[in-house]
Amino acid sequence: MKIEEAEQYLTQSDAFKNQDLKALFALAIENYVAYRIDFTNELSGGDRLLFQWGTYDWGKGKFFEIDLTRQVMFDIQEPDDQSDSMQQLRVTFTYSCNEETENLGEGNRWCASPSTIAEFRDFLNATGATLWGNDHTPQDLKVNLGYI
């Protein structure tokens, strides 16, 4: 599978259209488990998931974000070319910042392989940020694919 196909799979889903955090993250995880991205090597960390959340100010004021990223690195022999090949498919839910979101703090967790997905999924689903996000409508939802 190409990373662009994974992007389309997410953006064409009802979960994306309905801004449903729980369902969209479940689809992203399902896609990660079922399909390897072409020309990546799982053993060298070439296809991983990153779950992260926190309050950030990217120059437009403070916002709370809950994000699930699929990071891929193509299996190329030259180390410089390999790091230049890194891409991220980011699913980012953005919310207005308030005292409640500030209290959720920030954090992250990596999943290096489909073989460890159960623990990763359990962590993601039990985290205060995810539980909070499941009950709130985002101000914005973006699915972005880009090079690092």
XYZ file of C-alpha atoms in Angstrom:
148
model
C 0.000 0.000 0.000
C 1.146 3.554 -0.669
C 0.971 6.114 2.123
C -1.287 8.232 -0.098
C -3.796 5.363 -0.167
C -3.827 5.288 3.629
C -4.538 9.030 3.588
C -7.473 8.552 1.196
C -8.806 5.670 3.286
C -9.063 8.021 6.270
C -10.287 11.185 4.550
C -13.041 9.379 2.641
C -14.421 7.688 5.757
C -17.610 8.567 7.607
C -15.496 8.867 10.755
C -13.587 11.762 9.144
C -16.744 13.417 7.832
C -18.366 13.114 11.281
C -15.220 14.253 13.112
C -15.425 11.118 15.254
C -12.139 10.762 17.129
C -12.764 7.244 18.432
C -13.852 5.866 15.055
C -11.159 7.658 13.031
C -8.347 6.525 15.329
C -9.761 2.977 15.189
C -9.671 3.117 11.361
C -6.097 4.414 11.367
C -5.002 1.622 13.698
C -6.908 -0.982 11.672
C -5.188 0.241 8.502
C -1.780 0.144 10.196
C -2.278 -3.455 11.317
C -3.677 -4.668 7.991
C -1.358 -2.923 5.496
C 2.358 -2.268 5.320
C 3.487 0.788 3.384
C 5.452 -0.135 0.265
C 9.245 -0.004 0.471
C 9.412 0.282 4.263
C 11.127 -2.081 6.687
C 9.244 -2.703 9.916
C 12.340 -4.135 11.596
C 14.248 -0.870 11.193
C 11.367 1.323 12.398
C 10.187 2.171 8.904
C 6.448 2.092 9.687
C 5.336 3.237 13.141
C 2.505 4.970 14.955
C 2.788 7.911 17.337
C -0.053 8.996 19.614
C 0.409 12.422 21.186
C -1.604 15.128 22.923
C -1.086 18.463 24.598
C -1.653 22.197 24.590
C 0.392 24.019 21.967
C 0.779 27.499 20.568
C 1.834 27.379 16.913
C 1.571 31.176 16.567
C -2.230 31.472 16.540
C -2.899 31.122 20.256
C -3.172 28.100 22.491
C -5.033 25.010 21.319
C -5.366 21.487 22.641
C -4.463 18.759 20.143
C -4.970 15.017 20.069
C -2.965 13.424 17.286
C -2.302 10.008 15.791
C 0.568 9.917 13.313
C 1.771 7.156 11.023
C 5.455 7.740 10.352
C 7.164 5.912 7.514
C 10.747 5.792 6.343
C 11.627 4.081 3.116
C 14.116 1.215 3.190
C 17.026 2.881 1.385
C 20.640 1.859 1.927
C 22.086 5.385 2.150
C 21.346 6.753 5.677
C 21.023 10.394 4.524
C 18.565 9.440 1.784
C 16.660 7.243 4.207
C 16.082 10.061 6.719
C 15.107 12.393 3.853
C 12.421 9.881 2.858
C 10.549 10.159 6.187
C 6.872 11.015 5.854
C 4.127 11.492 8.395
C 0.419 10.936 7.934
C -1.066 12.994 10.757
C -4.632 12.862 12.051
C -4.995 15.899 14.314
C -8.059 16.908 16.298
C -7.807 20.502 17.544
C -9.880 21.937 20.392
C -10.176 25.293 22.098
C -7.962 25.425 25.129
C -9.523 25.667 28.588
C -8.779 24.668 32.167
C -10.042 21.147 31.526
C -7.698 20.598 28.586
C -4.787 22.198 30.444
C -5.294 19.635 33.209
C -4.974 16.787 30.680
C -1.311 17.696 30.299
C 0.702 16.339 27.430
C 2.268 13.065 26.469
C 2.976 10.547 23.768
C 3.402 6.864 23.043
C 5.034 5.087 20.098
C 4.007 1.798 18.509
C 6.930 0.289 16.616
C 5.155 -2.723 15.144
C 1.744 -4.292 14.594
C 2.830 -6.996 17.051
C 2.578 -4.452 19.899
C -0.688 -2.841 18.777
C -2.865 -4.273 21.572
C -0.884 -2.502 24.304
C -0.722 0.685 22.232
C -4.477 0.645 21.535
C -5.263 0.027 25.215
C -3.071 2.974 26.221
C -4.605 5.263 23.596
C -8.173 4.346 24.539
C -7.594 4.745 28.290
C -5.723 8.055 28.186
C -7.555 11.013 29.669
C -7.034 13.034 26.490
C -8.756 10.408 24.334
C -11.619 9.951 26.788
C -12.105 13.716 26.883
C -11.851 14.030 23.070
C -14.460 11.321 22.547
C -16.995 13.537 24.345
C -16.146 16.889 22.710
C -16.510 18.327 19.217
C -13.215 19.483 17.728
C -12.741 22.989 16.481
C -10.774 21.515 13.589
C -9.775 18.140 12.163
C -6.930 17.719 9.714
C -5.419 14.740 7.986
C -2.062 15.827 6.603
C 0.583 13.923 4.690
C 4.014 15.448 4.441
C 7.755 14.963 4.600
C 9.510 15.648 7.872
